[in-house]
XYZ file of C-alpha atoms in Angstrom:
613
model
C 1.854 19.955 -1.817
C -1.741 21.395 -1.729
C -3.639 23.511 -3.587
C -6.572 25.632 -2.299
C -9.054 27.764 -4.965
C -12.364 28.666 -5.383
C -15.095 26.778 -7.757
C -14.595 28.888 -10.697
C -10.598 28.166 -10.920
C -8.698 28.012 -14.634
C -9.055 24.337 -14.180
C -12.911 24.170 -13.778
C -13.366 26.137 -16.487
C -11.231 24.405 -18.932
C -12.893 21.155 -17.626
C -16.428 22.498 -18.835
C -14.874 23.363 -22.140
C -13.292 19.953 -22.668
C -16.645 18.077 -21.699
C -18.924 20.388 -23.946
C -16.372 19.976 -26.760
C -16.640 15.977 -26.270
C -19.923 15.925 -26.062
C -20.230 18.230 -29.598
C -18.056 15.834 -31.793
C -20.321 12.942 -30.549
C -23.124 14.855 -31.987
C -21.500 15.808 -35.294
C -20.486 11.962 -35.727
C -23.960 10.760 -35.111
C -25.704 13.730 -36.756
C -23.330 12.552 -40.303
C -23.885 9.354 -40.530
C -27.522 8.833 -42.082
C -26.687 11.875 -44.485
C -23.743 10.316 -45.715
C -24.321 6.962 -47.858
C -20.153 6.590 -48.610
C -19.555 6.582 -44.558
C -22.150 4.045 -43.673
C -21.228 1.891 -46.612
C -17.672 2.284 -45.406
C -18.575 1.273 -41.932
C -20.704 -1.842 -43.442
C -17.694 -2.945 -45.106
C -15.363 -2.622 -42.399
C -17.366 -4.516 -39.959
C -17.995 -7.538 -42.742
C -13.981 -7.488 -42.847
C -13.676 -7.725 -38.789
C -16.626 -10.325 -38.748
C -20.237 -10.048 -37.044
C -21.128 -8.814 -33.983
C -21.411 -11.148 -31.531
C -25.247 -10.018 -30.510
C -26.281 -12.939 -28.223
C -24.220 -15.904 -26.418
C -26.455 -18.427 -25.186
C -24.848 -21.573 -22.715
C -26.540 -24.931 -22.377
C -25.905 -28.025 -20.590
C -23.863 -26.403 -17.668
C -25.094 -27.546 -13.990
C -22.288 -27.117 -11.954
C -21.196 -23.911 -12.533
C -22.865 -20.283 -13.621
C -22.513 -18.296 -16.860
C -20.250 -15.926 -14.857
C -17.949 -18.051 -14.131
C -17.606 -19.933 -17.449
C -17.631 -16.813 -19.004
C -14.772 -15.952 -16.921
C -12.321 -18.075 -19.185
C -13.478 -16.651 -22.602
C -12.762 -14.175 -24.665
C -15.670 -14.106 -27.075
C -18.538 -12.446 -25.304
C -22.019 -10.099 -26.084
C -21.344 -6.769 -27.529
C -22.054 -4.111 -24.906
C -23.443 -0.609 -24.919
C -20.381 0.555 -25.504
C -18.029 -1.895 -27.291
C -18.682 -4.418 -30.078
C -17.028 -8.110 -30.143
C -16.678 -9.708 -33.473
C -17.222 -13.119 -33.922
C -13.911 -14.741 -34.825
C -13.876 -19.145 -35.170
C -10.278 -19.343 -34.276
C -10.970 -16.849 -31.223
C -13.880 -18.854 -30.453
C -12.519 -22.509 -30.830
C -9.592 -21.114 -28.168
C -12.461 -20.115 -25.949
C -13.563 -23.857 -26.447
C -10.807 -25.312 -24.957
C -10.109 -23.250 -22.276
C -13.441 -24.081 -21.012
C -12.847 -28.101 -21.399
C -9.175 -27.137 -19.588
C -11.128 -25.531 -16.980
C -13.499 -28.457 -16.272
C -10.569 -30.916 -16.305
C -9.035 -29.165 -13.568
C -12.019 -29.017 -11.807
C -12.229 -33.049 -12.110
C -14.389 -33.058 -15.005
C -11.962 -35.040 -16.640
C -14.429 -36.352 -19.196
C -16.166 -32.938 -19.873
C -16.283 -31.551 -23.332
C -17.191 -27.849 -24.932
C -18.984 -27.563 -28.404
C -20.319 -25.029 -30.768
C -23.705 -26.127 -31.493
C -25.516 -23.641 -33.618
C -24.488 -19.999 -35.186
C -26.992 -18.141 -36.403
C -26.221 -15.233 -38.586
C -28.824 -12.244 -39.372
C -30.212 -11.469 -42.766
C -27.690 -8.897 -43.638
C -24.681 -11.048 -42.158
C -23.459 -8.158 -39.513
C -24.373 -9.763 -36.575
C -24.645 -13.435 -35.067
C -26.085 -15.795 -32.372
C -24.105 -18.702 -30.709
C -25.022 -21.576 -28.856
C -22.253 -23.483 -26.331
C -23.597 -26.509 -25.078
C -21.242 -28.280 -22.228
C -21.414 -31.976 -21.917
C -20.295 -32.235 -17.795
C -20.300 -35.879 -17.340
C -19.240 -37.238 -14.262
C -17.041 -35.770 -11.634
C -13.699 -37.860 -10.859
C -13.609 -38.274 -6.817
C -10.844 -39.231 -4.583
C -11.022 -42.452 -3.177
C -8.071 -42.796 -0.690
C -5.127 -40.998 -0.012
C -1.785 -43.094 1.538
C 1.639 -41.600 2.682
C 4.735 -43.945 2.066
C 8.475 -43.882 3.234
C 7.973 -41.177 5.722
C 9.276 -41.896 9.107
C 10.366 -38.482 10.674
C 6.888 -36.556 9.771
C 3.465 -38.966 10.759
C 0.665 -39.478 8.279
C -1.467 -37.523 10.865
C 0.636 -34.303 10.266
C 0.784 -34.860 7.065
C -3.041 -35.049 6.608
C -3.238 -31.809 8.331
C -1.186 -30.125 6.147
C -3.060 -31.223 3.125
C -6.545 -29.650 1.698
C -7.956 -32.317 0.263
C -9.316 -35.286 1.946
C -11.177 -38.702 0.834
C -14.496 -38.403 -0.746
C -13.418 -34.638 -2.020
C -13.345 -33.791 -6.185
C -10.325 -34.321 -8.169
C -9.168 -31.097 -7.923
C -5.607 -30.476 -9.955
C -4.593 -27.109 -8.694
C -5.358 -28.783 -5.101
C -3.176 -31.379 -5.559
C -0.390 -29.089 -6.942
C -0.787 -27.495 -3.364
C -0.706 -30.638 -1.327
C 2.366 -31.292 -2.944
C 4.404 -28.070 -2.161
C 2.358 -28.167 1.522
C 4.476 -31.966 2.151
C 7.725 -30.435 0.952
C 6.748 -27.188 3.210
C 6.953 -29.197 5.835
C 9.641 -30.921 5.916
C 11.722 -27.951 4.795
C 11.034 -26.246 8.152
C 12.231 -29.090 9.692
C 15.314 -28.930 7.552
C 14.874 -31.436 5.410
C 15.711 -29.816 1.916
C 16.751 -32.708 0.079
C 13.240 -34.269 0.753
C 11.553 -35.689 -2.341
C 8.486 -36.186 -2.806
C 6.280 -37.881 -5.547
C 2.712 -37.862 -6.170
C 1.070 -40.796 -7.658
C -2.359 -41.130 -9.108
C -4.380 -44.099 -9.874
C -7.593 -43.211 -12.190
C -10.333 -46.249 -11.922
C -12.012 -44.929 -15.482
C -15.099 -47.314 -14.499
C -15.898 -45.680 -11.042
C -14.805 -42.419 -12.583
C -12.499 -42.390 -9.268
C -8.930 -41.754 -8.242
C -6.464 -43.109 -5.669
C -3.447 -40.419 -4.704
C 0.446 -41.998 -3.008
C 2.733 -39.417 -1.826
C 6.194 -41.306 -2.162
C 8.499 -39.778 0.333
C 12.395 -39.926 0.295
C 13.052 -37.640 3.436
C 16.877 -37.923 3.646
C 18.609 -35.671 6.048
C 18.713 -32.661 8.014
C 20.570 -29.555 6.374
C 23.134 -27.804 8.644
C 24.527 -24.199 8.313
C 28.312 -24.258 6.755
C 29.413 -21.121 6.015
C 27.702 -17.603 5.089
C 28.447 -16.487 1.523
C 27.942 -12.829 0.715
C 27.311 -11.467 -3.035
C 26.572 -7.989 -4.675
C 27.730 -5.899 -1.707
C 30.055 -4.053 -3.911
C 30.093 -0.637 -1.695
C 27.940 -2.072 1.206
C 31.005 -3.359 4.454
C 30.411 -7.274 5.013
C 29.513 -6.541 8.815
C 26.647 -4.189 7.477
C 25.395 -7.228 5.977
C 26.090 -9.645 8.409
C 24.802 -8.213 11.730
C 20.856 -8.824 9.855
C 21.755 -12.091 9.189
C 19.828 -14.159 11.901
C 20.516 -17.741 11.194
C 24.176 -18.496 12.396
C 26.855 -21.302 11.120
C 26.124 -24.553 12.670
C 22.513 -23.991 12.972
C 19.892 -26.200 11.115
C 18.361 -24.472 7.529
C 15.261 -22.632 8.669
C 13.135 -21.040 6.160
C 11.339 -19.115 8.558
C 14.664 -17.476 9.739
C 16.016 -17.092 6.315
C 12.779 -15.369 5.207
C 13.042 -12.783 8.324
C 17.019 -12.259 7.227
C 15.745 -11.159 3.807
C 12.960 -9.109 5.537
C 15.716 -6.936 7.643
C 18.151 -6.846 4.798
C 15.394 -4.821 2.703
C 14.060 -2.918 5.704
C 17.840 -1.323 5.728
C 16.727 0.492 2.187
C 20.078 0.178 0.760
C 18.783 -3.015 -1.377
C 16.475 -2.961 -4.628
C 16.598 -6.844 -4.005
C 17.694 -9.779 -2.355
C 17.629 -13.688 -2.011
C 18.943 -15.570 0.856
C 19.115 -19.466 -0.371
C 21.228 -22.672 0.296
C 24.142 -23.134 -2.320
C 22.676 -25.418 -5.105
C 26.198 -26.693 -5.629
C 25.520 -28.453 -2.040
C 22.460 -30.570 -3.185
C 22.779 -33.639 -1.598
C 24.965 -32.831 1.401
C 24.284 -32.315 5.293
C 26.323 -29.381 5.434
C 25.579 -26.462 3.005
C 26.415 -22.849 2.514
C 24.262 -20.101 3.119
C 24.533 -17.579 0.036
C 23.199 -14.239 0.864
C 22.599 -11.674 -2.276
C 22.039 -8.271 -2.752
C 21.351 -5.656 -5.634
C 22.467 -2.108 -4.213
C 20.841 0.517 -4.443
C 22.463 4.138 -5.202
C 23.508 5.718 -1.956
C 22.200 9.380 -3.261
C 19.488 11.048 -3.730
C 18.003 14.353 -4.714
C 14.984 15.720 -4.232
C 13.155 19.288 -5.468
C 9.913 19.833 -4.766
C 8.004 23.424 -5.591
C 3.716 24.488 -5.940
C 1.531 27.061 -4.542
C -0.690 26.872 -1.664
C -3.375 30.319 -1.238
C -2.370 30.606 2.551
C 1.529 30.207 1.877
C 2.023 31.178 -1.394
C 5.061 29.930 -3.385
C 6.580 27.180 -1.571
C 9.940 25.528 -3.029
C 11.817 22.107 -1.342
C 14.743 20.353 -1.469
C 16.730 17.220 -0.003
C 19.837 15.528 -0.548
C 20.246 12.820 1.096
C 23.249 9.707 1.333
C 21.695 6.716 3.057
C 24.888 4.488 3.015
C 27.731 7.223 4.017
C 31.084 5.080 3.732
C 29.256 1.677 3.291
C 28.467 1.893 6.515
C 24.841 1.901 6.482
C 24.788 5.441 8.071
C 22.443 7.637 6.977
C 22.918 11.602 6.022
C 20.254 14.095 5.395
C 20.108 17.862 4.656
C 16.562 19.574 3.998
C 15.284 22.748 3.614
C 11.701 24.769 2.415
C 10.997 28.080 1.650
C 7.862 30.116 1.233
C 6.386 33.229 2.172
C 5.851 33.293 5.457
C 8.303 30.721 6.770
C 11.994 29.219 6.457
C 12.811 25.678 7.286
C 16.890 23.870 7.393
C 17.518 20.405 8.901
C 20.269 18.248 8.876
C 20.592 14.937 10.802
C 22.542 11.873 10.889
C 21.519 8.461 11.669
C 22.900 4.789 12.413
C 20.240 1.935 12.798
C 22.788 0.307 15.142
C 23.827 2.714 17.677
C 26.626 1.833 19.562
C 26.366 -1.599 17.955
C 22.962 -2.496 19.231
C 19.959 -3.441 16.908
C 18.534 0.288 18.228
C 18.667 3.117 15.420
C 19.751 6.460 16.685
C 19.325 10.159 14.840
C 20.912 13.306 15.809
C 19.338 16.085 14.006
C 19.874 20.041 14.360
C 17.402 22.389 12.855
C 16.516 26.196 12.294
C 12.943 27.510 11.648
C 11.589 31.313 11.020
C 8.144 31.598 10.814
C 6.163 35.054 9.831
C 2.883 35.639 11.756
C 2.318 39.042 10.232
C 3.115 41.707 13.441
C 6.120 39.568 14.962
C 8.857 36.959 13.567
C 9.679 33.996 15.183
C 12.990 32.264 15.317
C 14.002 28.875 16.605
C 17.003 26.937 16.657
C 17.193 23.320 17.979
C 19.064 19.785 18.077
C 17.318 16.519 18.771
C 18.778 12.824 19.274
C 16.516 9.914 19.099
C 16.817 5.931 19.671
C 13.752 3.771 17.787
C 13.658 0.225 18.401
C 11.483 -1.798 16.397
C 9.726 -4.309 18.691
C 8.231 -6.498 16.016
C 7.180 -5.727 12.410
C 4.117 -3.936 13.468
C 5.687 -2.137 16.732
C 8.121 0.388 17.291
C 9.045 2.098 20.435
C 11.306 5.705 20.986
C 12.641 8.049 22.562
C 14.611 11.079 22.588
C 15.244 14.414 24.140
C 14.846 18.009 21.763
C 16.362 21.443 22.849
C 15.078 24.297 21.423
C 15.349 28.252 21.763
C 12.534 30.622 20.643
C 13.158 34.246 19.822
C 10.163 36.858 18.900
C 10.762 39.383 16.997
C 8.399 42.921 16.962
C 7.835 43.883 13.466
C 6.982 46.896 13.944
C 9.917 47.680 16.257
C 12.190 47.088 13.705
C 12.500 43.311 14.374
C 13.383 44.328 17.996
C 13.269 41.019 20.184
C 10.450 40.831 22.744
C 10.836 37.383 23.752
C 12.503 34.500 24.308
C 12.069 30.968 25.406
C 14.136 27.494 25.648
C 12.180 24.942 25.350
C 13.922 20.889 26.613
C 11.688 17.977 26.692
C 11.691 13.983 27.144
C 9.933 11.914 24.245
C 8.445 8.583 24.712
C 6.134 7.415 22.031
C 4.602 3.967 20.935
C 3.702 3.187 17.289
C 1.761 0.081 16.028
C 1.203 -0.182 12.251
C -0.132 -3.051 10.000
C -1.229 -1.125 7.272
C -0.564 -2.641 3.847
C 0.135 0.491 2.228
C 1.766 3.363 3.892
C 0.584 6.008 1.206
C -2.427 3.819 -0.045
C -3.915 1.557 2.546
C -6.723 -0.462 2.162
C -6.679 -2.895 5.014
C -4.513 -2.453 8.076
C -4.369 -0.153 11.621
C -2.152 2.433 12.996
C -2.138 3.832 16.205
C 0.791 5.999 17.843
C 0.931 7.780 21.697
C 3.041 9.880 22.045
C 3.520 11.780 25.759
C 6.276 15.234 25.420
C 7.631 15.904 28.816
C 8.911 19.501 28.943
C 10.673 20.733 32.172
C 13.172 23.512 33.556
C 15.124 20.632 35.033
C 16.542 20.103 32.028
C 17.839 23.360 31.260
C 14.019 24.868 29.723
C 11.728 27.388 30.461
C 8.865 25.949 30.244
C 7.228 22.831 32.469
C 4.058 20.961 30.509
C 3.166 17.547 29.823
C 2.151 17.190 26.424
C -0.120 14.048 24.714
C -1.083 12.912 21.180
C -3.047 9.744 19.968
C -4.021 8.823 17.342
C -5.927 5.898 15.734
C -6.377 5.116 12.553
C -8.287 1.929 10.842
C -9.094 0.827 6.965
C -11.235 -1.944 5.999
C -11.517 -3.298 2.354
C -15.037 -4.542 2.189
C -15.311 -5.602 -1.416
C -12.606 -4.916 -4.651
C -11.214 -2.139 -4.253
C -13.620 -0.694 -2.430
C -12.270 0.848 1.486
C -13.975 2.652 4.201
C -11.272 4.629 5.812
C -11.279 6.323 9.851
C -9.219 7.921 11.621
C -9.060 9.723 15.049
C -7.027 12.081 16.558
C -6.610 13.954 20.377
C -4.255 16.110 21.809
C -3.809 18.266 25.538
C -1.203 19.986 26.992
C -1.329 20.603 31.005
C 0.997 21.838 33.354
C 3.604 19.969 35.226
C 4.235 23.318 37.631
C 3.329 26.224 38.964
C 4.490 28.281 35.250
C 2.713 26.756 32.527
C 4.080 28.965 29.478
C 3.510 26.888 26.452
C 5.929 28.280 23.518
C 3.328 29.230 20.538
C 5.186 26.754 18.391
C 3.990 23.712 20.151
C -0.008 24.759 20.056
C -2.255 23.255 18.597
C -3.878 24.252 15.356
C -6.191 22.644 12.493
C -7.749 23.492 9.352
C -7.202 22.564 5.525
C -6.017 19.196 4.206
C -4.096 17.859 7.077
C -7.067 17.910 9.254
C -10.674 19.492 8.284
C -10.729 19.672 4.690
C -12.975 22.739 3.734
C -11.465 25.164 6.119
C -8.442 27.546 5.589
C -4.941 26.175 6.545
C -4.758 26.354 10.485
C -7.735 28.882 10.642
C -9.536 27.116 13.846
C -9.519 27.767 17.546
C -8.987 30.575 19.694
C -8.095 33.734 17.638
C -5.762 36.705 18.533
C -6.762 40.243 18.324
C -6.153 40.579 14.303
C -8.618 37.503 14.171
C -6.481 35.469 13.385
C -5.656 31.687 14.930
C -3.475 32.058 17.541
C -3.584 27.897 18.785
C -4.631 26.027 21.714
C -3.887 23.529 24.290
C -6.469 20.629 23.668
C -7.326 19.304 19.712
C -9.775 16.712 18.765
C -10.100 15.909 14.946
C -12.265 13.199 13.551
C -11.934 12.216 9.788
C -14.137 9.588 7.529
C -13.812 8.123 3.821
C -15.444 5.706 1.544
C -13.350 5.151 -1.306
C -14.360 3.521 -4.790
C -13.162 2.331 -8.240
C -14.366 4.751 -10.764
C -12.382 3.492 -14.121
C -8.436 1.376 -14.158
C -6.437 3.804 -11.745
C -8.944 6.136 -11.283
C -10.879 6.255 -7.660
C -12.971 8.289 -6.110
C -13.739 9.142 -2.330
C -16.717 10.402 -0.097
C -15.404 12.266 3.417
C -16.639 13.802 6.422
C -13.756 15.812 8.692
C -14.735 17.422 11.867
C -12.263 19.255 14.265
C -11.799 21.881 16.397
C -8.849 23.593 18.940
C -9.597 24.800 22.371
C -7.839 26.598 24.369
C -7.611 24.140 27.110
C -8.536 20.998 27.913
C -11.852 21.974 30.398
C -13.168 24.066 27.256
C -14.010 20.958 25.005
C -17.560 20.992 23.538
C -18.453 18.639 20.553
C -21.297 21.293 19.861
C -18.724 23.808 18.517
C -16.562 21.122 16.517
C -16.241 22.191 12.320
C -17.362 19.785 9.674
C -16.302 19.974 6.313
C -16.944 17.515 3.112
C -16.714 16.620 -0.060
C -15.254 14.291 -2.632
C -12.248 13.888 -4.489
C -10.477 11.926 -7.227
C -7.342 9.751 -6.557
C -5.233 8.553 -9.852
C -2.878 5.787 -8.989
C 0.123 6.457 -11.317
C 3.610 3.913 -11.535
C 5.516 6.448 -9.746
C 2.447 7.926 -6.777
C -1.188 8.321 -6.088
C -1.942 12.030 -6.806
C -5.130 13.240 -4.760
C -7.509 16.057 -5.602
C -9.766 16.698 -3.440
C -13.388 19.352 -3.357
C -14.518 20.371 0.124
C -17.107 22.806 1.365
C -17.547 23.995 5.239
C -20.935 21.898 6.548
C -20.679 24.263 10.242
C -19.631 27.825 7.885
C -21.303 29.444 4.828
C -20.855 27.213 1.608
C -17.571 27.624 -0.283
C -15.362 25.224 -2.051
C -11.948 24.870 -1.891
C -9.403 22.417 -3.484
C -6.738 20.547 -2.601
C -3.909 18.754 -4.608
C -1.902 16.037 -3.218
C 0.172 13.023 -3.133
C -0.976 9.832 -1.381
C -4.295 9.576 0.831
C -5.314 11.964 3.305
C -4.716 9.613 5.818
């Protein structure tokens, strides 16, 4: 939901007033202290209880790594600007060892950490340490041999290792090399492979010799397919995502995809697909497949206030597993001022018994545009098919009838209009976060196909694309793009294009700065009416500010014309501004400041959930 005010809102005033009252009991505090001897005494004492103040850290004797890095691993460090750290020996003798840990695993196996000097000040509140590190040598690999393994060569093998002769003794390396051996011959269905690693240390040459001892054993073969925890969930619901089949060789890779569709379903808060332990040892095992349900329910209420709409309440009820059946049903509806909106559809992800999802949906709008009132009624049926992870393909065909009313004819009807098009659209999407991306694409085309052939009024050919990119350059840190154009042109010699499938932009969804749906070609009250072309660039840098707290930079730009041949970039509207995202355990909430760049200054806000784009 959105929120649009001016500058000098309730909540910027009550901002000021919270910062100037901050900012006054800082003063007071610092203002009392030298005037009262009983609170700095009291302060004295309570530091000499807590220890000193760490005031300088000094590190000697390291080479191979920075101060950064060492520092890294301790938890006794300088006192800051705005934090003290008391000097504590236990706290500090920890620190000690984690740093000697550190080296070890680095192949330091000789290195050592040691407290060589504290120096206290005159009054005992703060101190100086000195770490010096004694390195030594660094314990190399000298060989490494592969025995017992006949199915997998030592040349594999090799490859899927990291380290190689000559490289450092690295621990957490050879922890890796180990799981990457029994990697391998899992996907070849070898679970019963063991595998032992062997080192020989040469203390002298401060070098080390690694064996892999293989016991490969046998292939693994399908059994049977157990099911567990689909209490209200049907067994063939289950089943038919289940890609590995009995008789078929143990394959992580497929058994990792089978988990992958079961939670894509959304009926599941978890699930593990995994051989039956009780069949360690044997060439034939069961497949046990488990699931945690989730509830089949769910309610939803939404309500805010938006300046152009005014109040604006929601609701959905939904049951995504009607009858254990996996079928989805959904009933929505909105209210506000000026408009009224009910839908209710139905959906199966395997129509007919195909992997192909289908929806039939059937919906009723009214919309107020001040002199007239618009009605529309409509169905809708839909089949998605998701090509691979990242692409999905659909399809559908919508009907829908228009009816204008005349206001000030006493709602008299002055128009009406059936509307029947042909969807085909295209969606490709790796972001890693649908509400929060950081790194990632998404790009959907989408061409609308309306014609009197099918039973319509109107005959148009209508296309949307759209492109959006993110890019995580550092932590955290995410310059976000996105690009978006739209025409409609005629497909016959009557090119009526209902005013509910026009274009129009402005406010949060597309040029941040503007009033809701304010550009384009305007009516006689002044007012937007919509056009046949759109083009709407938007731009953000986003940045940590503090924890969950981050902050963005954007540029939108946008305009709608009323057709296609009247395009010019010159008369495009930029807004910007910045905003504040806090990333809470249940959403990211988004407020956002944005001023016209193309239009006299004003600022307006916006309240959200999730990024802009």
């Amino acid at each position: 939901m959105l929120r649009e005010s001016s500058s000098t809102s309730p909540l910027s005033r009550a901002l000021r007033f919270l910062l100037i009252l901050l900012v006054s009991l800082a003063a007071l505090e610092a203002a009392a202290a030298p005037i009262d001897p009983s609170l700095v005494k009291r302060r004295r004492e309570r530091r000499r209880r807590l220890g000193p103040l760490v005031e300088e850290l000094r590190i000697a004797g390291n080479e191979t790594f920075d101060r950064d890095t060492l520092l890294e691993y301790m938890e006794t460090v300088e006192s800051g600007l705005f934090g003290g750290v008391h000097y504590d020996y236990g706290t500090l003798t920890g620190d000690l060892d984690n740093l000697e840990r550190f080296y070890a695993v680095q192949g330091f196996l000789g290195a050592s950490a040691v407290l060589e000097d504290v120096e206290l000040s005159a009054d005992s509140l703060r101190v100086r340490l000195l770490i010096g590190i004694y390195e030594g040598p660094r314990w190399r690999i000298t060989d490494i041999a592969f025995e017992g393994n006949e199915v997998l060569p030592d040349s594999l093998l090799r490859a899927s290792t990291e380290l190689e002769r000559d490289d450092p003794l690295l621990s957490r390396a050879l922890d890796r090399d180990w799981r990457s051996i029994l990697d391998e011959y899992a996907r070849r269905s070898y679970l019963d492979a063991r595998v032992e690693q062997k080192i020989e240390r040469d203390d002298t040459e401060h070098a080390a010799q690694v064996t892999y001892e293989i016991v490969e054993r046998h292939r693994a073969f399908i059994d049977s397919i157990l099911l567990r925890g689909n209490d209200r969930t049907r067994d063939y619901v289950v089943r038919r995502e289940i890609i590995p089949r009995p008789g078929d060789p143990f394959d992580p890779d497929e058994t990792g995809r089978t988990q992958a569709e079961l939670y894509e379903t959304g009926l599941f808060h978890a699930v593990w697909v995994e051989p039956d332990p009780a069949d360690t040892g044997l060439v034939k095992k069961d497949l046990i497949v488990g699931v945690r349900e989730r509830p089949a329910g769910a309610l939803d209420l939404s309500m805010g206030y938006a300046a152009v709409d005014g109040i604006e309440v929601g609701g959905q009820i939904e049951n995504r597993n009607l009858q254990g059946q996996a079928t989805r049903l959904r009933l929505e509806a909105e209210y506000s001022e000026p408009s009224r909106h009910g839908r209710v559809s139905v959906a199966d992800p395997w129509f007919l018994g195909f992997p192909v999802s289908g929806e039939l949906s059937f919906m009723y709008e009214r919309n107020d545009e001040g002199t007239y009132v618009a009605e529309n009624f409509g169905g809708s049926f839909f089949l998605t098919k998701a090509l691979t992870p990242a692409v999905t393909v659909e399809g559908g065909y919508t009907y829908e009838r228009t009816i204008v009313f005349d206001v000030t004819e006493t709602l008299e009807n002055v128009g009406e209009s059936y509307t029947t098009d042909v969807l085909l659209a295209a969606t490709y999407d790796s972001r890693d976060d649908v509400l929060n991306a950081k790194r990632g694409a998404f790009a959907r085309t989408a061409v609308d196909i309306a014609s009197s052939r099918l039973g319509g009024t109107n005959d148009y050919l209508r296309t949307d694309v759209t492109l959006s990119g993110y890019k995580e350059w550092t932590h955290d840190r995410v310059i976000a793009g996105s690009f978006t154009v739209g025409w409609i042109g005629p497909l016959g010699s009557d090119f009526e294009v209902p005013a509910s499938e026009l274009y129009l932009a402005g406010g949060v969804g597309s040029v941040r700065g503007f009033d809701r749906n304010s550009l384009g070609p305007e009516g006689e009250g002044g007012d937007a009416v919509g056009g046949r072309a759109l083009m709407v660039s938007r731009a953000e840098v986003r940045f940590p500010i503090a924890g969950p707290v981050t902050g963005a930079l954007f540029g939108d730009a946008g305009q709608v014309y009323e057709h296609l041949q009247s395009v010019r970039l010159d008369e495009l509207a930029v807004g910007a501004g910045l905003g504040v995202r806090y990333d809470s355990p249940f959403a990211l909430f988004r407020l956002d400041f944005a001023s016209p760049v193309t239009d006299d200054f004003r600022v307006a806000w916006y309240l959200g959930i999730g990024q802009a784009f």
